[in-house]
Coordinates of C-alpha atoms and ligand atoms in Angstrom, one line a residue:
X1 CA 24.2 23.7 12.3
X2 CA 25.0 27.5 12.4
X3 CA 21.6 28.5 10.9
X4 CA 19.5 27.0 13.7
X5 CA 19.3 27.5 17.2
X6 CA 21.0 24.5 18.7
X7 CA 19.7 25.7 22.1
X8 CA 16.0 25.6 20.8
X9 CA 16.5 22.2 19.6
X10 CA 18.3 20.9 22.7
X11 CA 15.3 22.1 25.0
X12 CA 12.6 20.5 22.7
X13 CA 14.7 17.3 22.2
X14 CA 15.1 17.1 26.1
X15 CA 11.2 17.1 26.3
X16 CA 11.0 14.0 24.0
X17 CA 13.7 11.8 25.2
X18 CA 14.0 8.3 23.8
X19 CA 13.2 5.4 25.7
X20 CA 16.6 3.7 26.4
X21 CA 15.7 0.2 25.9
X22 CA 14.0 0.5 22.6
X23 CA 15.4 0.0 19.1
X24 CA 13.4 1.8 16.2
X25 CA 13.6 0.7 12.6
X26 CA 12.3 2.7 9.6
X27 CA 11.0 -0.6 7.7
X28 CA 8.8 -1.1 4.6
X29 CA 6.1 1.2 5.9
X30 CA 8.0 3.6 8.2
X31 CA 8.6 3.5 11.8
X32 CA 5.8 1.3 13.2
X33 CA 5.3 0.0 16.8
X34 CA 3.2 0.6 19.9
X35 CA 1.9 4.1 19.7
X36 CA 2.8 4.9 23.3
X37 CA 6.5 4.5 22.5
X38 CA 6.9 6.6 19.5
X39 CA 7.1 10.2 21.2
X40 CA 10.8 10.7 20.5
X41 CA 10.6 9.2 17.0
X42 CA 7.9 11.7 16.0
X43 CA 9.8 14.6 17.2
X44 CA 13.0 13.5 15.4
X45 CA 11.1 12.5 12.2
X46 CA 9.7 16.2 12.2
X47 CA 13.5 17.4 12.1
X48 CA 14.2 14.9 9.4
X49 CA 11.1 16.0 7.2
X50 CA 12.4 19.6 7.6
X51 CA 15.8 18.7 6.7
X52 CA 14.6 16.5 3.7
X53 CA 12.7 19.5 2.4
X54 CA 15.8 21.8 2.7
X55 CA 17.8 19.3 0.9
X56 CA 15.4 19.3 -2.0
X57 CA 15.2 23.2 -2.0
X58 CA 12.2 23.8 -0.1
X59 CA 9.9 21.3 -2.0
X60 CA 6.9 20.1 0.3
X61 CA 7.5 16.8 2.1
X62 CA 4.5 14.8 3.6
X63 CA 4.4 12.9 6.9
X64 CA 1.7 10.3 7.7
X65 CA 1.1 9.2 11.2
X66 CA -0.7 5.8 11.0
X67 CA -0.3 2.0 11.5
X68 CA -2.6 1.1 8.7
X69 CA -4.1 -2.3 9.3
X70 CA -2.3 -3.0 12.6
X71 CA -4.1 -3.2 15.9
X72 CA -5.4 0.1 17.4
X73 CA -2.7 0.5 20.1
X74 CA 0.0 0.5 17.2
X75 CA 1.0 3.6 15.7
X76 CA 3.7 4.7 13.2
X77 CA 5.0 7.4 10.9
X78 CA 6.4 7.4 7.4
X79 CA 7.7 10.3 4.9
X80 CA 6.4 11.1 1.7
X81 CA 8.8 12.5 -1.1
X82 CA 7.8 15.6 -3.3
X83 CA 6.1 13.7 -6.1
X84 CA 4.0 11.9 -3.6
X85 CA 6.0 8.6 -3.6
X86 CA 7.6 6.8 -0.8
X87 CA 10.9 8.3 0.9
X88 CA 14.0 7.7 -0.8
X89 CA 15.6 4.4 0.4
X90 CA 19.0 5.9 1.6
X91 CA 17.2 8.3 3.8
X92 CA 15.3 5.4 5.7
X93 CA 18.9 4.5 6.8
X94 CA 19.3 8.1 8.0
X95 CA 16.0 8.2 9.8
X96 CA 17.0 4.9 11.6
X97 CA 20.1 6.3 12.8
X98 CA 18.7 9.6 14.1
X99 CA 15.9 7.7 15.8
X100 CA 18.2 5.6 17.8
X101 CA 20.5 8.3 19.1
X102 CA 20.3 7.6 22.9
X103 CA 20.5 11.0 24.4
X104 CA 19.9 14.5 23.5
X105 CA 23.8 15.2 22.9
X106 CA 24.1 11.9 20.7
X107 CA 21.2 13.1 18.7
X108 CA 22.7 16.5 18.2
X109 CA 25.9 15.0 17.2
X110 CA 24.3 12.6 14.9
X111 CA 22.2 15.4 13.4
X112 CA 25.3 17.6 12.8
X113 CA 27.1 14.7 11.0
X114 CA 24.2 13.9 8.9
X115 CA 23.7 17.6 7.9
X116 CA 27.4 17.7 6.8
X117 CA 27.4 14.2 5.1
X118 CA 24.3 15.0 3.1
X119 CA 25.2 18.4 2.3
X120 CA 22.2 20.2 3.5
X121 CA 22.2 23.9 3.1
X122 CA 20.3 25.0 6.2
X123 CA 19.5 28.3 4.8
X124 CA 17.1 26.9 2.5
X125 CA 13.2 27.0 3.2
X126 CA 11.6 23.9 4.5
X127 CA 7.9 22.8 4.0
X128 CA 6.0 19.9 5.4
X129 CA 2.4 18.8 5.2
X130 CA 1.3 16.2 7.8
X131 CA -1.8 14.3 8.8
X132 CA -2.9 11.3 10.8
X133 CA -5.3 8.6 10.9
X134 CA -8.1 8.1 13.7
X135 CA -5.9 6.2 16.3
X136 CA -6.4 7.8 19.7
X137 CA -2.5 7.9 20.1
X138 CA -2.3 10.1 17.0
X139 CA -3.1 13.3 18.8
X140 CA -0.2 13.2 21.2
X141 CA 2.1 12.0 18.4
X142 CA 1.1 14.9 16.2
X143 CA 2.0 17.3 18.8
X144 CA 5.5 15.7 19.2
X145 CA 6.0 15.9 15.3
X146 CA 4.9 19.6 15.6
X147 CA 7.5 20.3 18.2
X148 CA 10.2 18.8 15.8
X149 CA 8.9 20.8 12.9
X150 CA 9.1 24.0 15.1
X151 CA 12.6 23.0 16.2
X152 CA 13.8 22.9 12.5
X153 CA 11.9 26.0 11.5
X154 CA 9.8 24.4 8.9
X155 CA 6.6 25.9 7.4
X156 CA 4.1 23.2 8.5
X157 CA 0.6 22.6 7.2
X158 CA -1.8 20.4 9.2
X159 CA -3.8 18.3 6.7
X160 CA -5.9 17.0 9.8
X161 CA -7.4 13.5 9.9
X162 CA -7.3 12.0 6.5
X163 CA -6.2 8.8 4.6
X164 CA -2.8 8.0 3.6
X165 CA -3.6 8.3 -0.1
X166 CA -5.2 11.8 0.4
X167 CA -2.0 12.8 2.1
X168 CA 0.1 11.6 -0.8
X169 CA -2.2 13.4 -3.3
X170 CA -1.7 16.7 -1.4
X171 CA 2.2 16.4 -1.4
X172 CA 2.0 16.1 -5.2
X173 CA -0.7 18.6 -5.4
X174 CA 1.2 21.1 -3.7
X175 CA 4.5 20.6 -5.3
X176 CA 2.9 20.8 -8.8
X177 CA 0.9 23.7 -8.1
X178 CA 0.8 26.3 -10.9
X179 CA 2.9 24.2 -13.2
X180 CA 1.7 22.5 -16.4
X181 CA 1.9 19.1 -14.4
X182 CA -0.6 20.2 -11.7
X183 CA -1.8 17.2 -10.2
X184 CA -5.1 18.9 -9.0
X185 CA -6.0 21.6 -6.3
X186 CA -4.2 21.0 -3.0
X187 CA -7.1 20.4 -0.9
X188 CA -9.4 17.4 0.0
X189 CA -12.1 19.2 -2.0
X190 CA -9.9 19.2 -5.0
X191 CA -9.2 15.3 -4.3
X192 CA -12.8 14.7 -4.2
X193 CA -13.7 16.8 -7.2
X194 CA -11.0 15.0 -9.4
X195 CA -12.1 11.6 -8.6
X196 CA -15.9 12.1 -8.6
X197 CA -15.7 14.1 -11.9
X198 CA -13.8 11.8 -13.7
X199 CA -15.9 8.8 -12.4
X200 CA -19.0 10.3 -13.4
X201 CA -17.6 10.9 -17.0
X202 CA -16.6 7.3 -17.0
X203 CA -19.9 5.7 -16.2
X204 CA -22.1 8.1 -18.1
X205 CA -24.4 6.4 -20.5
X206 CA -23.8 2.9 -18.5
X207 CA -26.7 1.2 -16.8
X208 CA -27.5 2.1 -13.3
X209 CA -24.9 0.6 -10.7
X210 CA -26.3 -1.3 -8.0
X211 CA -25.6 -0.5 -4.3
X212 CA -22.0 -1.3 -2.8
X213 CA -21.4 -2.0 0.8
X214 CA -18.1 -0.4 2.1
X215 CA -16.5 -1.9 5.2
X216 CA -14.7 1.3 6.6
X217 CA -12.7 -0.7 9.2
X218 CA -13.9 1.6 11.8
X219 CA -11.0 3.8 10.4
X220 CA -10.4 7.2 8.8
X221 CA -11.9 5.6 5.6
X222 CA -15.2 6.2 7.1
X223 CA -15.5 10.0 7.3
X224 CA -13.5 10.4 4.0
X225 CA -15.8 7.8 2.3
X226 CA -18.7 9.8 3.8
X227 CA -17.6 13.0 2.2
X228 CA -17.0 11.3 -1.2
X229 CA -20.6 10.1 -1.1
X230 CA -21.5 13.8 -1.3
X231 CA -19.5 14.4 -4.2
X232 CA -20.5 11.1 -6.1
X233 CA -24.4 12.0 -5.7
X234 CA -26.4 9.5 -7.6
X235 CA -23.7 8.1 -9.9
X236 CA -23.2 5.3 -7.3
X237 CA -25.1 4.2 -4.3
X238 CA -22.6 3.7 -1.6
X239 CA -23.6 1.8 1.9
X240 CA -21.0 2.7 4.4
X241 CA -20.6 0.1 7.5
X242 CA -18.0 -0.2 10.3
X243 CA -17.9 3.6 10.7
X244 CA -17.3 3.8 14.6
X245 CA -14.3 5.8 14.6
X246 CA -14.7 6.9 18.3
X247 CA -15.4 3.5 19.8
X248 CA -12.3 2.3 21.6
X249 CA -10.9 -1.0 20.4
X250 CA -13.0 -0.9 17.1
X251 CA -10.3 -0.2 14.6
X252 CA -9.5 -3.1 12.2
X253 CA -11.0 -5.3 14.8
X254 CA -12.8 -8.2 13.0
X255 CA -13.1 -6.1 9.9
X256 CA -11.1 -4.4 7.3
X257 CA -9.2 -5.4 4.2
X258 CA -6.4 -7.4 6.2
X259 CA -9.1 -9.4 8.2
X260 CA -10.8 -10.4 5.1
X261 CA -7.7 -11.2 3.1
X262 CA -6.3 -13.3 6.1
X263 CA -9.2 -15.1 7.3
X264 CA -10.8 -15.4 3.8
X265 CA -14.3 -14.8 5.3
X266 CA -16.8 -11.9 5.7
X267 CA -16.4 -9.5 8.6
X268 CA -18.9 -10.9 11.0
X269 CA -20.5 -7.3 11.2
X270 CA -21.6 -7.7 7.5
X271 CA -23.2 -11.0 7.9
X272 CA -26.5 -9.5 8.6
X273 CA -25.8 -6.7 5.9
X274 CA -24.9 -8.2 2.8
X275 CA -27.3 -9.8 0.6
X276 CA -26.8 -12.9 -1.8
X277 CA -25.4 -11.3 -5.2
X278 CA -24.5 -8.1 -3.8
X279 CA -20.9 -6.7 -3.9
X280 CA -18.9 -5.3 -0.9
X281 CA -15.5 -4.1 -0.3
X282 CA -13.2 -3.7 2.8
X283 CA -10.7 -0.7 3.3
X284 CA -7.8 -0.9 5.8
X285 CA -7.1 1.5 8.6
X286 CA -5.8 4.1 6.4
X287 CA -7.6 3.4 3.3
X288 CA -4.8 2.3 1.0
X289 CA -5.7 -1.2 0.7
X290 CA -8.9 -2.6 -0.9
X291 CA -10.5 -6.1 -0.8
X292 CA -13.7 -7.0 -2.9
X293 CA -16.0 -10.0 -2.3
X294 CA -19.5 -11.1 -2.7
X295 CA -22.2 -13.6 -1.5
X296 CA -23.3 -15.9 -4.4
X297 CA -26.9 -16.8 -4.8
X298 CA -26.5 -19.6 -2.3
X299 CA -24.8 -17.3 0.2
X300 CA -21.2 -18.4 -0.3
X301 CA -18.5 -16.0 0.3
X302 CA -16.1 -15.3 -2.5
X303 CA -13.2 -12.9 -2.3
X304 CA -11.7 -10.7 -5.0
X305 CA -8.2 -9.8 -3.9
X306 CA -5.5 -7.5 -5.2
X307 CA -4.6 -10.0 -7.9
X308 CA -8.3 -10.2 -9.2
X309 CA -8.2 -6.4 -9.3
X310 CA -5.0 -6.3 -11.3
X311 CA -6.4 -8.9 -13.9
X312 CA -9.6 -6.9 -14.0
X313 CA -8.2 -3.5 -14.5
X314 CA -5.1 -4.5 -16.8
X315 CA -7.3 -6.4 -19.2
X316 CA -9.6 -3.2 -19.3
X317 CA -6.7 -0.8 -20.0
X318 CA -5.2 -3.2 -22.7
X319 CA -8.4 -3.2 -24.5
X320 CA -8.9 0.7 -24.3
X321 CA -5.3 1.1 -25.7
X322 CA -6.1 -1.2 -28.6
X323 CA -9.5 0.6 -29.2
X324 CA -7.8 3.9 -29.2
X325 CA -5.3 2.8 -31.9
X326 CA -2.4 3.3 -29.7
X327 CA -1.3 -0.4 -29.2
X328 CA 2.0 0.2 -30.9
X329 CA 2.9 3.5 -29.0
X330 CA 1.7 2.6 -25.3
X331 CA 2.9 -0.5 -23.8
X332 CA 1.1 -1.7 -20.7
X333 CA 2.8 -3.9 -18.1
X334 CA 1.9 -5.4 -14.7
X335 CA 4.0 -5.9 -11.6
X336 CA 3.4 -8.4 -8.9
X337 CA 5.1 -10.1 -6.1
X338 CA 5.7 -13.7 -5.2
X339 CA 2.4 -13.7 -3.3
X340 CA 0.4 -13.3 -6.4
X341 CA -1.7 -16.2 -7.2
X342 CA 0.0 -18.5 -9.7
X343 CA -3.3 -18.4 -11.7
X344 CA -3.4 -14.7 -11.9
X345 CA 0.1 -14.5 -13.2
X346 CA -0.7 -17.0 -15.9
X347 CA -3.9 -15.1 -16.8
X348 CA -2.2 -11.8 -17.0
X349 CA 1.1 -13.1 -18.8
X350 CA -1.2 -14.2 -21.7
X351 CA -2.1 -10.8 -22.2
X352 CA 0.7 -8.5 -21.3
X353 CA 4.2 -8.3 -19.8
X354 CA 4.3 -9.4 -16.1
X355 CA 7.3 -8.6 -13.7
X356 CA 7.8 -10.1 -10.1
X357 CA 9.7 -7.7 -7.6
X358 CA 10.2 -8.1 -3.9
X359 CA 7.4 -7.3 -1.4
X360 CA 6.7 -3.5 -0.5
X361 CA 5.1 -0.8 -2.3
X362 CA 8.1 1.0 -3.2
X363 CA 9.4 -1.9 -5.3
X364 CA 6.2 -2.3 -7.2
X365 CA 6.0 1.5 -7.6
X366 CA 9.5 1.7 -9.3
X367 CA 9.1 -1.3 -11.5
X368 CA 5.8 -0.1 -12.9
X369 CA 7.3 3.3 -13.6
X370 CA 9.2 1.5 -16.3
X371 CA 6.1 0.9 -18.4
X372 CA 4.1 3.5 -20.3
X373 CA 1.2 2.2 -18.3
X374 CA 2.2 0.3 -15.3
X375 CA -0.4 -1.8 -13.2
X376 CA 0.7 -2.9 -9.8
X377 CA -1.1 -4.7 -7.0
X378 CA -0.1 -6.8 -4.2
X379 CA -2.3 -9.7 -3.5
X380 CA -3.2 -7.8 -0.2
X381 CA -5.0 -5.3 -2.0
X382 CA -2.5 -2.4 -2.4
X383 CA -1.9 -1.1 -5.6
X384 CA -2.5 1.4 -8.5
X385 CA -1.9 2.3 -12.1
X386 CA 0.9 4.7 -13.3
X387 CA 0.8 6.6 -16.5
X388 CA 4.1 7.5 -17.7
X389 CA 4.6 11.2 -18.7
X390 CA 5.2 10.1 -22.2
X391 CA 1.9 8.2 -22.1
X392 CA 0.0 11.0 -20.9
X393 CA 1.4 13.3 -23.4
X394 CA 0.5 10.8 -26.2
X395 CA -3.1 10.8 -24.7
X396 CA -3.2 14.3 -24.8
X397 CA -1.9 14.9 -28.4
X398 CA -3.3 11.6 -30.2
X399 CA -5.8 12.5 -33.0
X400 CA -8.4 9.7 -33.1
X401 CA -9.6 8.6 -36.5
X402 CA -12.9 7.1 -35.6
X403 CA -15.5 7.8 -33.1
X404 CA -14.8 4.5 -31.4
X405 CA -11.0 5.5 -31.0
X406 CA -12.1 9.0 -29.7
X407 CA -14.4 7.3 -27.0
X408 CA -11.6 4.9 -25.8
X409 CA -9.2 7.8 -25.8
X410 CA -11.3 9.8 -23.4
X411 CA -12.0 6.8 -21.2
X412 CA -8.2 6.7 -20.9
X413 CA -8.0 10.3 -20.1
X414 CA -10.3 10.1 -17.4
X415 CA -8.7 7.1 -16.0
X416 CA -5.6 9.2 -15.5
X417 CA -7.6 11.5 -13.3
X418 CA -9.8 8.8 -11.7
X419 CA -6.7 6.9 -10.4
X420 CA -4.5 8.2 -7.5
X421 CA -1.1 7.5 -9.2
X422 CA 1.0 8.6 -6.2
X423 CA 0.1 5.5 -4.1
X424 CA -2.4 2.5 -3.8
X425 CA -5.8 4.3 -2.8
X426 CA -8.6 2.2 -1.7
X427 CA -11.3 4.6 -2.7
X428 CA -9.9 5.5 -6.0
X429 CA -9.2 2.0 -6.7
X430 CA -12.7 1.1 -5.8
X431 CA -14.2 3.7 -8.4
X432 CA -11.9 2.3 -10.8
X433 CA -13.2 -1.4 -10.2
X434 CA -16.7 0.0 -10.5
X435 CA -16.0 1.6 -13.8
X436 CA -14.6 -1.5 -15.3
X437 CA -17.6 -3.5 -13.9
X438 CA -20.0 -1.1 -15.3
X439 CA -18.4 -1.1 -18.7
X440 CA -18.1 -4.9 -18.8
X441 CA -21.7 -5.4 -17.2
X442 CA -20.0 -7.8 -14.8
X443 CA -21.3 -9.0 -11.5
X444 CA -18.9 -10.3 -8.8
X445 CA -19.4 -13.8 -10.2
X446 CA -18.2 -12.9 -13.8
X447 CA -15.1 -10.9 -12.5
X448 CA -14.4 -13.8 -10.3
X449 CA -14.5 -16.3 -13.3
X450 CA -11.6 -14.6 -15.1
X451 CA -9.6 -17.1 -13.5
X452 CA -9.9 -19.6 -10.8
X453 CA -7.3 -18.9 -7.7
X454 CA -5.2 -21.8 -7.0
X455 CA -5.7 -22.9 -3.4
X456 CA -2.8 -21.4 -1.2
X457 CA -1.8 -21.2 2.4
X458 CA 0.4 -18.7 4.3
X459 CA 2.0 -19.7 7.4
X460 CA 4.1 -17.7 10.0
X461 CA 7.2 -19.2 11.6
X462 CA 8.7 -17.6 14.9
X463 CA 12.4 -17.7 14.6
X464 CA 15.4 -16.4 16.9
X465 CA 16.9 -14.4 13.8
X466 CA 14.7 -13.8 11.0
X467 CA 17.9 -11.9 9.3
X468 CA 19.5 -15.4 8.9
X469 CA 16.8 -15.8 5.9
X470 CA 18.1 -14.2 2.9
X471 CA 16.4 -14.3 -0.6
X472 CA 16.9 -13.6 -4.3
X473 CA 14.9 -13.7 -7.4
X474 CA 12.5 -11.4 -6.0
X475 CA 12.2 -13.3 -2.9
X476 CA 11.3 -16.5 -4.6
X477 CA 14.3 -18.4 -3.6
X478 CA 16.5 -18.6 -0.4
X479 CA 20.2 -18.1 -0.5
X480 CA 20.6 -18.7 3.1
X481 CA 20.6 -20.6 5.4
X482 CA 22.6 -22.6 2.8
X483 CA 21.2 -25.9 1.7
X484 CA 17.5 -25.1 2.9
X485 CA 16.2 -24.0 -0.9
X486 CA 17.4 -27.3 -2.2
X487 CA 15.2 -29.1 0.5
X488 CA 12.3 -26.8 -0.3
X489 CA 12.7 -27.7 -4.0
X490 CA 12.6 -31.3 -3.3
X491 CA 9.4 -31.0 -1.3
X492 CA 7.9 -29.0 -4.1
X493 CA 8.4 -31.4 -6.7
X494 CA 6.2 -33.9 -4.8
X495 CA 2.9 -31.6 -5.3
X496 CA 1.0 -31.3 -8.2
X497 CA 1.3 -27.7 -9.3
X498 CA 3.0 -27.1 -6.1
X499 CA 4.9 -23.6 -5.5
X500 CA 6.4 -22.5 -2.4
X501 CA 8.6 -19.9 -1.1
X502 CA 10.0 -18.5 2.3
X503 CA 10.9 -15.0 3.2
X504 CA 11.6 -13.0 6.3
X505 CA 8.8 -10.6 7.2
X506 CA 9.7 -6.9 6.9
X507 CA 7.2 -5.8 9.5
X508 CA 7.1 -8.6 12.1
X509 CA 9.6 -10.7 13.8
X510 CA 8.8 -13.9 11.7
X511 CA 9.5 -15.8 8.7
X512 CA 6.5 -16.2 6.3
X513 CA 6.1 -19.5 4.2
X514 CA 3.6 -19.5 1.1
X515 CA 2.6 -22.4 -0.7
X516 CA 0.1 -23.2 -3.5
X517 CA -1.1 -26.3 -5.1
X518 CA -3.7 -27.9 -7.2
X519 CA -5.7 -28.9 -4.2
X520 CA -6.4 -27.0 -1.0
X521 CA -5.2 -29.9 1.3
X522 CA -2.1 -30.3 -0.6
X523 CA -1.5 -26.5 -0.5
X524 CA -1.9 -26.7 3.3
X525 CA 0.3 -29.8 3.8
X526 CA 3.1 -28.3 1.5
X527 CA 3.1 -25.0 3.5
X528 CA 3.3 -26.8 6.8
X529 CA 6.1 -29.2 5.7
X530 CA 8.2 -26.1 4.4
X531 CA 7.3 -24.5 7.8
X532 CA 8.8 -27.5 9.5
X533 CA 11.9 -27.2 7.5
X534 CA 12.3 -23.5 8.4
X535 CA 11.6 -24.3 12.0
X536 CA 14.2 -27.0 12.1
X537 CA 16.8 -25.0 10.3
X538 CA 16.3 -21.9 12.5
X539 CA 17.2 -24.0 15.5
X540 CA 13.8 -23.8 16.9
X541 CA 13.1 -25.8 20.3
X542 CA 11.9 -29.5 19.3
X543 CA 9.4 -29.5 22.3
X544 CA 7.8 -26.3 21.1
X545 CA 7.7 -27.4 17.5
X546 CA 4.1 -26.6 16.1
X547 CA 2.3 -29.8 15.7
X548 CA 1.0 -28.8 12.3
X549 CA 4.5 -28.7 10.9
X550 CA 4.0 -32.3 10.0
Ligands
16G1 C1 4.0 -3.4 4.4 C2 4.1 -2.9 3.0 C3 3.2 -3.7 2.0 C4 3.6 -5.1 2.3 C5 3.8 -5.5 3.7 C6 4.4 -6.8 3.8 C7 4.2 -0.4 2.3 C8 3.6 0.9 2.4 N1 3.5 -1.5 2.8 O1 2.7 -3.2 4.8 O2 3.4 -3.4 0.7 O3 2.9 -6.1 1.6 O4 4.4 -4.6 4.5 O5 4.6 -7.1 5.1 O6 5.2 -0.6 1.5 P1 5.5 -8.4 5.6 O7 7.0 -7.9 5.2 O8 5.5 -8.3 7.2 O9 5.3 -9.5 5.0
MG2 MG1 -2.8 0.6 4.9

């Protein structure tokens, strides 16, 4: 640690001491817990981000302070790697170790060990760009982070209050600046221009788009969508709702993508706003998830989730690739998780290869990289489309032989600009959906009728140790507790079109049970029966067994 002033780190570290009783874990979405307990974590993450940059020869690393769709009191932090993707998995463990060192001495010792083990050259430069969402606890947490960055001597850039996907965009734009892979200008302005220019080209000549309502979850999506509106001009009329970012307690409260997906109903705040036949969508608290819905002519609510978005977008891209005459060179594939509705998997598998991977963006993202064009979406509305470098090169160099081929090729090229390929981006995905609807002349009803969702039910079971539950086959089967999977199989066999799986949550101390069946009542019953098996197996107290667990 000779290149750094240990004394400086020590003084700052003392000012951000770790609460002794707490254990922190860098999970699927970084560190995430009550915002007012995260001071020491943010300081240490600042140091870690600086070291990650040094390890990668001074490439810029991103730090996002957000707890996404969680309640307002929660907060969190995650690191973004140089190409705009999630932090490399091995470093999640390093992050957890450093965050849990009890005292300043323990931390300095752990840091020294880490620097030597991972072979970090401390003389290298270090660059970090950071941002936060609108949570009130974000202000203090950013200042703890800044102390960490100062302690490690990082060159730090504050991207202010912005969405998670914009921070990912900035990281990639900064690291590709001036190269032939330049991802765009490294500013919010660059992001808005990139999205709005390509959107306008893609919808040029299509009939006028009808107004779309956006539920901004009272989060950072609100000011960012408001800026986007300026750039989009008259190309699409957007009506922003739930934009109260300074009202305490409003964030994600009875609104937002997670509310809509979980409750399968309209946010109450939109009841008076949405008209029959009109489309709407909800963002989550950091604008990386998207949920669409509409009221039909009779005023009934219909939801179009991540699976429906995947079906719409993948089929559109497959058609464009064929129209461009590139069917034999560009292979399109889809990545889903076990939560994907069985009907969506059936719909997609008839048209293109479909792969199932464990829950969590990084698994989907990496699997999608194996296709020339990889479409990935989680049912919860997080997803994007990745164009491999080879596919982008083919698109750039292909000589179309007919005007129709040329048009399709142009559309594909514009899609590579419209889509935020670093991570799921609610606003970019929303524009993508609007492009497809405009090209297909679909209303929500027609989009929804691509396939009919199988009725399904998700149930949480509180257990004493969720780590006792281990899975295989992309979380579709349990390997422990032993014998439980056989019992689940036996139950599932009794239900028409039945499917069920059990997995430990990566973000909450619970086990999740998913079930689907041909009839809603059967899906509910199957889910509760499987939940009952899980509860009994996990040694739950019989007197507190939830009564629905048949
Ligand atoms: C996190 C993941 C999300 C996943 C969810 C599952 C990221 C950035 N986010 O929010 O992809 O669907 O966790 O939560 O990876 P669970 O493990 O509690 O079911
Ligand atoms: Mg989110």
